[in-house]
mmCIF file of C-alpha atoms in Angstrom:
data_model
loop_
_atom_site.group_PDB
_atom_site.id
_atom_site.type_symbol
_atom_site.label_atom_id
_atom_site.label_comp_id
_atom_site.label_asym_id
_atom_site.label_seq_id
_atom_site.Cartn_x
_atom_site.Cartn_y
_atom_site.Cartn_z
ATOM 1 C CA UNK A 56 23.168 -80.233 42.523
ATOM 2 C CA UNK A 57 20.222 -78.003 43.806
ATOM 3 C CA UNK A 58 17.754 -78.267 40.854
ATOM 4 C CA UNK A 59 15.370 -75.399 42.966
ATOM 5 C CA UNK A 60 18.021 -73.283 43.268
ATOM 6 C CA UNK A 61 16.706 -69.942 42.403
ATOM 7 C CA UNK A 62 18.623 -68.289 39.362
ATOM 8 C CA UNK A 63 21.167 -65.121 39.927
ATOM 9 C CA UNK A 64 19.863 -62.277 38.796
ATOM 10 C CA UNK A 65 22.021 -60.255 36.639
ATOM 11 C CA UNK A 66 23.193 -57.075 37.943
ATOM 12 C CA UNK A 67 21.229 -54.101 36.321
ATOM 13 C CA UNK A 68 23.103 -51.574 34.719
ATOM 14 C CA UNK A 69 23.580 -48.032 36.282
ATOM 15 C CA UNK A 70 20.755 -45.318 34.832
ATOM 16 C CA UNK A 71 22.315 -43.617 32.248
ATOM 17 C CA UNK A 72 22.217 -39.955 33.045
ATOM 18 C CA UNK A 73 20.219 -37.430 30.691
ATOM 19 C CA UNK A 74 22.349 -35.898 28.409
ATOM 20 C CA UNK A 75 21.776 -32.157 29.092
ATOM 21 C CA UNK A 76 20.639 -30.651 25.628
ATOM 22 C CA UNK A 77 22.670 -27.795 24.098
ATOM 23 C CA UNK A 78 20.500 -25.155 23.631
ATOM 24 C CA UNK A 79 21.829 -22.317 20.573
ATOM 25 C CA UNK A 80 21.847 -18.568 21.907
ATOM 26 C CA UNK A 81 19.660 -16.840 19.734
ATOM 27 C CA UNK A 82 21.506 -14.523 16.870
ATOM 28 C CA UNK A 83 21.117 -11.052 17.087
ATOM 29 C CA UNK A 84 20.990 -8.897 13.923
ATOM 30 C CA UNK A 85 24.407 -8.099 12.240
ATOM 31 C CA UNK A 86 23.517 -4.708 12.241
ATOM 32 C CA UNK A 87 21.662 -2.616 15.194
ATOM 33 C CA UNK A 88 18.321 -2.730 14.216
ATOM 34 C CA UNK A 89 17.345 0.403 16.658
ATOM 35 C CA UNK A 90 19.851 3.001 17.167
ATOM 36 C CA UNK A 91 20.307 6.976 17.678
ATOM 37 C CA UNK A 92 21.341 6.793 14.185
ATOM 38 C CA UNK A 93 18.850 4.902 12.258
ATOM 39 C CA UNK A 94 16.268 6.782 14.567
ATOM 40 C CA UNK A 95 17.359 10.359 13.471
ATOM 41 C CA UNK A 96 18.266 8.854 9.574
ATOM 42 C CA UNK A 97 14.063 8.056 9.417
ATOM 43 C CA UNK A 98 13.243 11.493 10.880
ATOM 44 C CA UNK A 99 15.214 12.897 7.892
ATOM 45 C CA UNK A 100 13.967 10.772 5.395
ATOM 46 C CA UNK A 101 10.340 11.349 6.460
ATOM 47 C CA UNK A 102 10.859 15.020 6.508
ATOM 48 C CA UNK A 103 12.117 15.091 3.026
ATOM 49 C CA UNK A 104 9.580 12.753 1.514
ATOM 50 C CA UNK A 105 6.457 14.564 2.806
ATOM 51 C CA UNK A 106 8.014 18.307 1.610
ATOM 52 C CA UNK A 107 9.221 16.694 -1.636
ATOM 53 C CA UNK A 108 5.358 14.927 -2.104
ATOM 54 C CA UNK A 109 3.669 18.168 -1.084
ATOM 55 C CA UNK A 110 5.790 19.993 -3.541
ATOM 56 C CA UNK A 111 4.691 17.321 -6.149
ATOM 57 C CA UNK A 112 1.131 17.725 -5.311
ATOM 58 C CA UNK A 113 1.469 21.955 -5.211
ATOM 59 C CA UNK A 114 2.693 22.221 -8.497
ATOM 60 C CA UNK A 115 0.397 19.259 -10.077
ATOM 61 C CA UNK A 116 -2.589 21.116 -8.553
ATOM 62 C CA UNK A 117 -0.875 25.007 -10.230
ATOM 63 C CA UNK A 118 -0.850 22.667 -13.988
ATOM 64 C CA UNK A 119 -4.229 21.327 -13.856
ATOM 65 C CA UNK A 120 -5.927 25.058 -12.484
ATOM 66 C CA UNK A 121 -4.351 26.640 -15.178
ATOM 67 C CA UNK A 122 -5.351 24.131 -17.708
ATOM 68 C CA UNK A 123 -8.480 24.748 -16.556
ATOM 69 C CA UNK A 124 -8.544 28.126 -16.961
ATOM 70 C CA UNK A 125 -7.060 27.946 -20.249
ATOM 71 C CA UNK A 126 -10.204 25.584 -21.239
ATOM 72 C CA UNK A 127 -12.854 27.485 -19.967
ATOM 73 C CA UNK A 128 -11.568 30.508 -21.795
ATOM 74 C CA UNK A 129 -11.153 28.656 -24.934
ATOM 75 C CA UNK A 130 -14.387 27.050 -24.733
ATOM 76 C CA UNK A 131 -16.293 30.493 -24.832
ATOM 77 C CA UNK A 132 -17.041 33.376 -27.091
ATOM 78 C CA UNK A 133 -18.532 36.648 -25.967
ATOM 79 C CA UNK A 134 -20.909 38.754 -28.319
ATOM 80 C CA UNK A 135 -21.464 42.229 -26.811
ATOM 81 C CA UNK A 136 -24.386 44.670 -28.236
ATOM 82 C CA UNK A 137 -23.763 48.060 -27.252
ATOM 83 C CA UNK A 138 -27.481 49.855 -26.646
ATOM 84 C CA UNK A 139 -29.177 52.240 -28.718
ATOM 85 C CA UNK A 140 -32.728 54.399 -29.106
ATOM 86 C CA UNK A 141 -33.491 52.216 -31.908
ATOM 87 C CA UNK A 142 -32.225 49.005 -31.043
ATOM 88 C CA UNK A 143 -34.598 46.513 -29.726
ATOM 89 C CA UNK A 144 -32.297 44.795 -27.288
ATOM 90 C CA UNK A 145 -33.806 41.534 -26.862
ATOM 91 C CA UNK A 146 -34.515 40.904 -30.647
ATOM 92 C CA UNK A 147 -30.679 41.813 -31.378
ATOM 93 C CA UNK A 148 -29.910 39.401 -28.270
ATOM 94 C CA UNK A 149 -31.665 36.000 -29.836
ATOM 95 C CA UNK A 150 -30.506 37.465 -33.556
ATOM 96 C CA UNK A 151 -27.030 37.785 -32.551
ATOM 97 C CA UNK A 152 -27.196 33.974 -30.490
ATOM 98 C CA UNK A 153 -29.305 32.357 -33.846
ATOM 99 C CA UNK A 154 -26.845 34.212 -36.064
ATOM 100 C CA UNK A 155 -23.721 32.773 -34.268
ATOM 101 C CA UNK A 156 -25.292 29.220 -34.026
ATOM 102 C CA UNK A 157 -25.328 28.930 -37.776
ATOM 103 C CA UNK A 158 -21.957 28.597 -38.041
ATOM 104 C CA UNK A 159 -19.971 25.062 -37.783
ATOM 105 C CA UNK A 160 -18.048 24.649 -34.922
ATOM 106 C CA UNK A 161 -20.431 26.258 -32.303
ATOM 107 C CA UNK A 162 -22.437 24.074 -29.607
ATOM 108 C CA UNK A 163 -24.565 26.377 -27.781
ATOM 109 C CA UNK A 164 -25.389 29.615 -26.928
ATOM 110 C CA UNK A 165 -26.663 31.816 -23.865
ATOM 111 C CA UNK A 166 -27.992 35.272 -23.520
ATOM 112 C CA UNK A 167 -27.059 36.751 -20.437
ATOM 113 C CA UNK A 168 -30.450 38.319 -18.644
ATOM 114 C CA UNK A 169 -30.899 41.620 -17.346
ATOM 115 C CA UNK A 170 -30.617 40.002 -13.536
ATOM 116 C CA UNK A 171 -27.423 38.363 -14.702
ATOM 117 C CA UNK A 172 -25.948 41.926 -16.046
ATOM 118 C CA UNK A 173 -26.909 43.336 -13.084
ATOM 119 C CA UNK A 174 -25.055 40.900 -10.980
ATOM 120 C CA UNK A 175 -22.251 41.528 -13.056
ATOM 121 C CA UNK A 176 -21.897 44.649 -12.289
ATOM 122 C CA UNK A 177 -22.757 44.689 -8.865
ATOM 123 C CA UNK A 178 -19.130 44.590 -7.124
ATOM 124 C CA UNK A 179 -18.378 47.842 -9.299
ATOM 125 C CA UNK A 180 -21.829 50.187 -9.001
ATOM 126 C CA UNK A 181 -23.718 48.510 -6.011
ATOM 127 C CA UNK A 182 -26.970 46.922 -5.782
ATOM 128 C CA UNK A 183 -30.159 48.414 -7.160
ATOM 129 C CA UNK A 184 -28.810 48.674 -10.723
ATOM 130 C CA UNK A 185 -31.437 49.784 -13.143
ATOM 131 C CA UNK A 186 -30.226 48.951 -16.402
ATOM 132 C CA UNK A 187 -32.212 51.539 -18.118
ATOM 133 C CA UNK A 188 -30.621 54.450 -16.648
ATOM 134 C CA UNK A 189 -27.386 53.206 -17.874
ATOM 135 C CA UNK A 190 -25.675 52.539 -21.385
ATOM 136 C CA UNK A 191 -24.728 48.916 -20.639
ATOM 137 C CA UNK A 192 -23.972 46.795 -22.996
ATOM 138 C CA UNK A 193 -25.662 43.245 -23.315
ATOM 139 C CA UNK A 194 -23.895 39.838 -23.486
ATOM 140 C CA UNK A 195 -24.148 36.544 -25.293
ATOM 141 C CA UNK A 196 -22.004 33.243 -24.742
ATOM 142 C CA UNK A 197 -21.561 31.429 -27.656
ATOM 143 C CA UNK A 198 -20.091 27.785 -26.547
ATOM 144 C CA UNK A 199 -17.531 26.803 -29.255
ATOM 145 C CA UNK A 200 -15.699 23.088 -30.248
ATOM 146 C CA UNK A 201 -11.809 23.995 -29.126
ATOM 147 C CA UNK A 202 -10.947 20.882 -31.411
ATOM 148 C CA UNK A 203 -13.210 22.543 -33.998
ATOM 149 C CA UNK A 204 -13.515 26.088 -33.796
ATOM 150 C CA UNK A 205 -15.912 28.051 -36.364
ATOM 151 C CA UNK A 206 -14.383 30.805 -38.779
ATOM 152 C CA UNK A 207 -14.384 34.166 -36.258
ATOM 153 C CA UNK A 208 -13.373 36.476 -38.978
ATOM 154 C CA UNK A 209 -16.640 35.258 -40.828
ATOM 155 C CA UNK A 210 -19.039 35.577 -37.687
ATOM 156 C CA UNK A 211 -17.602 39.083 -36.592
ATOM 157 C CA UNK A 212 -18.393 40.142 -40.709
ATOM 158 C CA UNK A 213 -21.640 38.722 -40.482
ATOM 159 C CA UNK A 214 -23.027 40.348 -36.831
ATOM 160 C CA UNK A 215 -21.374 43.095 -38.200
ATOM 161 C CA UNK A 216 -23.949 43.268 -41.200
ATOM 162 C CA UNK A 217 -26.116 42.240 -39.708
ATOM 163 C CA UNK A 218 -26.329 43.731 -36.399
ATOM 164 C CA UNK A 219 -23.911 47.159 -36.238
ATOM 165 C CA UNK A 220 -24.087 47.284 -32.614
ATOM 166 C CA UNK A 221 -22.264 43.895 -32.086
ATOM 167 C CA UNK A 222 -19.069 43.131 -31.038
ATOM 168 C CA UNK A 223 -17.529 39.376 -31.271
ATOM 169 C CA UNK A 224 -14.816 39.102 -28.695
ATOM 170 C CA UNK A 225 -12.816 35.832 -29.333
ATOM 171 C CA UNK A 226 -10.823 36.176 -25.641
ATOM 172 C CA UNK A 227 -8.147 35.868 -27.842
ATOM 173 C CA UNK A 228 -5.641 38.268 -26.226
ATOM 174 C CA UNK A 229 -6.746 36.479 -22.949
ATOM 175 C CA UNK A 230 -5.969 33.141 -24.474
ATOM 176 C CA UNK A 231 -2.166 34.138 -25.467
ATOM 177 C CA UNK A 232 -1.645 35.813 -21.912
ATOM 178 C CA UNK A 233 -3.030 32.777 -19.729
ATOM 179 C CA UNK A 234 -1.246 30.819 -21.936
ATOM 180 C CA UNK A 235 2.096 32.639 -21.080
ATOM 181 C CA UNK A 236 1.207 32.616 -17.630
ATOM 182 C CA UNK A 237 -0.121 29.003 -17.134
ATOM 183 C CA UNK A 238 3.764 28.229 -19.317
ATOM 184 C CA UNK A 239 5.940 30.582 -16.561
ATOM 185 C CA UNK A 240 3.788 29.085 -13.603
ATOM 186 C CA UNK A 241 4.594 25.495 -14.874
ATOM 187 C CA UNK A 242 8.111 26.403 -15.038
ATOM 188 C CA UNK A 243 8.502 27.885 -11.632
ATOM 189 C CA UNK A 244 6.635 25.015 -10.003
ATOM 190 C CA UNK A 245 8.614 22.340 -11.950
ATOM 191 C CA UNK A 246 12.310 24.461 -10.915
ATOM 192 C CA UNK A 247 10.893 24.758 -7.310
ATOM 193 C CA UNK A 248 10.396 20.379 -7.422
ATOM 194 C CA UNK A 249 13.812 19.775 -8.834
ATOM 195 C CA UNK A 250 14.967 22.354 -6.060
ATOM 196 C CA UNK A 251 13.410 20.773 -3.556
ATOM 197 C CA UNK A 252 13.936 17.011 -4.957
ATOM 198 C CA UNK A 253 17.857 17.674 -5.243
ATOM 199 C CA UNK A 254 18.015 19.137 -1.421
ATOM 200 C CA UNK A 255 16.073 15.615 -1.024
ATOM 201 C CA UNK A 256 18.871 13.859 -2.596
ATOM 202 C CA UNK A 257 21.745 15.633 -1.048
ATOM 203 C CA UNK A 258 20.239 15.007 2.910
ATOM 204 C CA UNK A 259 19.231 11.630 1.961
ATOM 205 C CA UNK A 260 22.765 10.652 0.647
ATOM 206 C CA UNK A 261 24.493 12.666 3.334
ATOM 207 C CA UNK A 262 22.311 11.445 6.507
ATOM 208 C CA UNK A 263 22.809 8.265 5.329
ATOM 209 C CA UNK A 264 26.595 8.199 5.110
ATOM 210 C CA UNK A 265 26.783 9.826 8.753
ATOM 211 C CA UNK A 266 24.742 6.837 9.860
ATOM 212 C CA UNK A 267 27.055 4.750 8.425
ATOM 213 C CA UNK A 268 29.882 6.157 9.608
ATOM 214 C CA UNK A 269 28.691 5.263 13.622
ATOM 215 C CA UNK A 270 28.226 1.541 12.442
ATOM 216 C CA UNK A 271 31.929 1.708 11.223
ATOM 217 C CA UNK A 272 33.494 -0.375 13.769
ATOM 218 C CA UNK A 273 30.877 -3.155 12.251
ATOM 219 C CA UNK A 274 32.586 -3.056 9.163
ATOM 220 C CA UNK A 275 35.870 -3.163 10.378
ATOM 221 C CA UNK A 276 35.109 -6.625 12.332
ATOM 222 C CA UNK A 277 33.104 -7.928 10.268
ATOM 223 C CA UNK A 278 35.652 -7.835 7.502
ATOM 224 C CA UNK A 279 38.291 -8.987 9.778
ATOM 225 C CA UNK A 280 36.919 -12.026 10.216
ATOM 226 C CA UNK A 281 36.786 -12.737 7.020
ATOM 227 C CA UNK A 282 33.028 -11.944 6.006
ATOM 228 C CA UNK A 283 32.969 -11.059 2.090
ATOM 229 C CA UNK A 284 32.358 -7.841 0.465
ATOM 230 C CA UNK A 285 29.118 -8.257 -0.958
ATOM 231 C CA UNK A 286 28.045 -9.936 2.247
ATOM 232 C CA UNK A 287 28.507 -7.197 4.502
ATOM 233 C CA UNK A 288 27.009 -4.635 2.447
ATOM 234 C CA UNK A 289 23.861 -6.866 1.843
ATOM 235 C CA UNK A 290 23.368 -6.956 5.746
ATOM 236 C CA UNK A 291 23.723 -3.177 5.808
ATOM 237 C CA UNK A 292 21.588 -2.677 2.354
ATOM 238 C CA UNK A 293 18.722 -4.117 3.982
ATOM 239 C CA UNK A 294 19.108 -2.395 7.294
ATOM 240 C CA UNK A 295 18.886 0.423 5.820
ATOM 241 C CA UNK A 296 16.020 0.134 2.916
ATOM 242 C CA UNK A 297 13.439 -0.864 6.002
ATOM 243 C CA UNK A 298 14.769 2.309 7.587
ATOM 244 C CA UNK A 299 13.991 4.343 4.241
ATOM 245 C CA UNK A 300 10.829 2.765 3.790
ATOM 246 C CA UNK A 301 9.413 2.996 6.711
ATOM 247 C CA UNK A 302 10.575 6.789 6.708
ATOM 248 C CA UNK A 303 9.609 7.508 2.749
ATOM 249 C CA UNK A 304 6.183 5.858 3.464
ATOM 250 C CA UNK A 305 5.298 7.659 6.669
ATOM 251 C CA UNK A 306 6.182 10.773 4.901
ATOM 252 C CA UNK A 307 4.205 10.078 1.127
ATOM 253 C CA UNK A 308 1.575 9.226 3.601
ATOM 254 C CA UNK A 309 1.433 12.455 5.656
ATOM 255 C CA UNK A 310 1.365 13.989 2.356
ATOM 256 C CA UNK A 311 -1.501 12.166 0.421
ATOM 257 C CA UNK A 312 -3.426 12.324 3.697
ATOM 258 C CA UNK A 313 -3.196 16.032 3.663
ATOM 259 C CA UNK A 314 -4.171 16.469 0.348
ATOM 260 C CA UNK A 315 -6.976 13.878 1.260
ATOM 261 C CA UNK A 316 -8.382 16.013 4.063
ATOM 262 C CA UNK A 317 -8.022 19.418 1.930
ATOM 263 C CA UNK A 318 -9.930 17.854 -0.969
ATOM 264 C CA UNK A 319 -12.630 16.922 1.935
ATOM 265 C CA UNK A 320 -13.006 19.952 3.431
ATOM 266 C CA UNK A 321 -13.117 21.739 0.500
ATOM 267 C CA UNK A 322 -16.149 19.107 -1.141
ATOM 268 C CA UNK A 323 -17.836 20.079 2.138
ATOM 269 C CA UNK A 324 -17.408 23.391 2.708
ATOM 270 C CA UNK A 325 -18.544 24.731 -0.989
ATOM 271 C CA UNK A 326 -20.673 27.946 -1.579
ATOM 272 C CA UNK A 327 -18.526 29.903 0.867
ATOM 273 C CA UNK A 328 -16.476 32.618 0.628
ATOM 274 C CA UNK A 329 -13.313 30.938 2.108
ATOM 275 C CA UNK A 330 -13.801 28.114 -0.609
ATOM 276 C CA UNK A 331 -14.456 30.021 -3.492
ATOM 277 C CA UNK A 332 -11.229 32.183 -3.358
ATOM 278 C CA UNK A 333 -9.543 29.001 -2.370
ATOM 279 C CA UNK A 334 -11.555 27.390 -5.363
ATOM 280 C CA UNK A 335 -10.637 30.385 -8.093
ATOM 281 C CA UNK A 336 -7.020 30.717 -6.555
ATOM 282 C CA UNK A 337 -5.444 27.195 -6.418
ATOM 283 C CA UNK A 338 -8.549 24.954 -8.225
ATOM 284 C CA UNK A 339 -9.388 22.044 -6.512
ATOM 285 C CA UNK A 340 -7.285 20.387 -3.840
ATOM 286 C CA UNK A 341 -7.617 16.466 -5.272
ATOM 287 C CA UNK A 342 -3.977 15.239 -6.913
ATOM 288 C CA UNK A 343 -6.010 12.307 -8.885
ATOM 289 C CA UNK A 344 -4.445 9.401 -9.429
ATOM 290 C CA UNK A 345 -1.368 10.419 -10.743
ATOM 291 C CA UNK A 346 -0.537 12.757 -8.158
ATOM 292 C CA UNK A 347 -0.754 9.867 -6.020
ATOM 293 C CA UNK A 348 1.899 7.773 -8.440
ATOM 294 C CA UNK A 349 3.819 10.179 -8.017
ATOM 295 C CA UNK A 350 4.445 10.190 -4.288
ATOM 296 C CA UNK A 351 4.613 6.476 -4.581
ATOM 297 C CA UNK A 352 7.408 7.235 -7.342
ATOM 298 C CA UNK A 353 9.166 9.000 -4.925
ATOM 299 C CA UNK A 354 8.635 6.868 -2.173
ATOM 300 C CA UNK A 355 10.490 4.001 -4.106
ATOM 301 C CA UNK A 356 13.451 6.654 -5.273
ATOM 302 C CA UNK A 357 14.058 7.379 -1.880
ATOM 303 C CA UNK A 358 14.150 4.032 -0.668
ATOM 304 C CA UNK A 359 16.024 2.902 -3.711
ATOM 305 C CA UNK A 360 18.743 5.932 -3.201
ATOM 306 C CA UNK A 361 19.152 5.044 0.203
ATOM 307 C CA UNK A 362 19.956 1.896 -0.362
ATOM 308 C CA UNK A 363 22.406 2.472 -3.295
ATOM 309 C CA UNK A 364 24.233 4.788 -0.345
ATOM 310 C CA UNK A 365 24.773 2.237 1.667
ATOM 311 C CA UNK A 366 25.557 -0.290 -0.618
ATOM 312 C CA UNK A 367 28.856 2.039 -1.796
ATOM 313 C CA UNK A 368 29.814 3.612 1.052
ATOM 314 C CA UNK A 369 29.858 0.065 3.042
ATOM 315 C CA UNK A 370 32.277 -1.293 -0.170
ATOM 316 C CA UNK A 371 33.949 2.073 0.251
ATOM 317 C CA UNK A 372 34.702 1.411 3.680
ATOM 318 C CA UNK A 373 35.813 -1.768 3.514
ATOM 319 C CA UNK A 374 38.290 -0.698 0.430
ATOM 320 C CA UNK A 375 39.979 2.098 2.923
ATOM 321 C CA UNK A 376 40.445 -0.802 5.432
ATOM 322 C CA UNK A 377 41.900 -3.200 2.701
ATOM 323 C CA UNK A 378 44.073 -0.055 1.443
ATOM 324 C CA UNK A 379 45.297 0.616 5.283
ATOM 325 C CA UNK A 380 46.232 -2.464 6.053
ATOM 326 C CA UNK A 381 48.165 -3.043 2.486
ATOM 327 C CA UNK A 382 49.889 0.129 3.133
ATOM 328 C CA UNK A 383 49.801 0.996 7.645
ATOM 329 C CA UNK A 384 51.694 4.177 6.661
ATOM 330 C CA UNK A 385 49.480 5.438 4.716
ATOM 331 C CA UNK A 386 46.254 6.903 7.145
ATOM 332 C CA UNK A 387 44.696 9.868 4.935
ATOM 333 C CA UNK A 388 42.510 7.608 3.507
ATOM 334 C CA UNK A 389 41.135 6.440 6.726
ATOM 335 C CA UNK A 390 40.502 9.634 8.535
ATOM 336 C CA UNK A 391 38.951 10.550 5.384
#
């Protein structure tokens, strides 16, 4: 026996071929995340958010002007002094202010010069009034506490004795009739919003359902496959609140920009004749902080509504198909 013999080698195995990996197709969404649909059911919902926010804003902007008219009338009292021969005018002026100032319930008081008067009077007799030639009357503003208010019966007695030519004018006939009109201009601004907000509603609800109603065929095979209920309508629940959000938000946004950019313009644009009748006919343009709640409010109802729409039309949907196929005679249901 060869003791050198060189030892066999074993025979090496075959290389084992790479297993090829399996790579998973990605999953596409259950539900078409961009379609004609969804496209045109955001246009809608936008629409209606920013006309139902700007309605918001109108009428909280109508409250809080005449509030503030109500307040600035309530906050004043007028004392007039008629002229006369023997009437020294501005003794009777700073009698009739120290008089009124005596009483509780008044803050301050302010004679109203003879450039002031003229002023006053300028829109109706022109400029270059000489108050001398005329029988005008002279005013004083007495400031008053609205909480508080002093006794007016007891003032008008006492400039009455005291001074015969005075005349204490409360505003109160102005008072009642802003009052009346701030109450019937709340009303008609608050009808208008539900107006508006129920139109809201009604498109909302309907241009959601019509949206719906192209995904159909979703439902059907979804549900024939033997995906639950409450499954399917979660997919199409949350299709459809990024839909309404993204459309309620671009909307409340158009709208609290605009009202952003008014306020703006009209902080930079004051002591002008455009602003000023803008100024005394709608107040200022700023919603505060609870106009903008408010459009957030109504962002969230819209988003929440549309939602809630899909939610029962998709378990309404799948009830017809459940009711078809339990009864194939029976089709009303369906093409309803």
């Amino acid at each position: 026996m060869n003791e050198n013999r060189v030892p066999r080698r074993e025979a090496e195995p075959p290389p084992q071929q790479r297993r090829t990996e399996m790579r998973v197709r990605p999953t596409g969404p259950i539900v078409p995340s961009a379609n004609v649909s969804g496209h045109a059911l955001m246009c809608v919902i936008a629409i209606m958010s920013f006309l139902a926010c700007l309605t918001l804003g109108g009428v909280s902007m109508v409250r809080a002007t005449a509030q503030s008219w109500q307040s600035q009338i309530s906050r004043e009292i007028t004392i007039q002094i008629k002229p006369d021969d023997k009437l020294d005018m501005e003794k009777a002026l700073a009698d009739a202010r120290d008089l009124a100032l005596t009483f509780n319930g008044t803050t301050g008081g302010n004679i109203i010069d003879r450039a002031a008067t003229a002023r006053l009077l300028e829109p109706w007799l022109g400029e270059g009034l000489d108050l001398d030639e005329l029988p005008v009357p002279r005013l004083v503003v007495i400031t008053i506490d609205e909480n508080n208010p002093p006794d007016f019966a007891a003032m008008r007695q006492a400039l009455t004795e005291t001074i015969p030519q005075a005349f204490l004018d409360d505003h109160r006939t102005w008072v009642d009739r802003l009052v009346a009109m701030a109450n019937t201009t709340a009303m008609i601004g608050t009808g208008v919003l539900v107006l508006v907000f129920s139109a809201m509603v009604l498109t909302v609800v309907f241009a959601t359902r019509g949206a719906l109603s192209g995904n159909r065929h979703i439902v059907e095979v979804l549900h024939f496959v033997g995906a639950e209920a409450g499954f399917v309508a979660s997919e199409f629940q949350k299709h459809f609140l990024r839909i309404s959000l993204k459309g309620a938000g671009a909307g409340g946004l158009l709208a609290a920009l605009s009202f952003a950019i008014a306020s703006f313009w009209q902080s930079r644009t004051l002591a002008t004749p455009e602003t000023d009748q803008a100024t005394a006919l709608f107040g200022t343009f700023a919603i505060g902080y609870t106009g903008y709640l408010g459009i957030f409010a109504i962002i969230v109802v819209i988003a929440l509504l549309t939602t809630l729409t899909a939610r029962l039309t998709v378990m309404r949907t799948i009830y017809e198909i459940d009711l078809i196929r339990s009864d194939p005679g029976r089709t009303d249901t369906y093409q309803g």
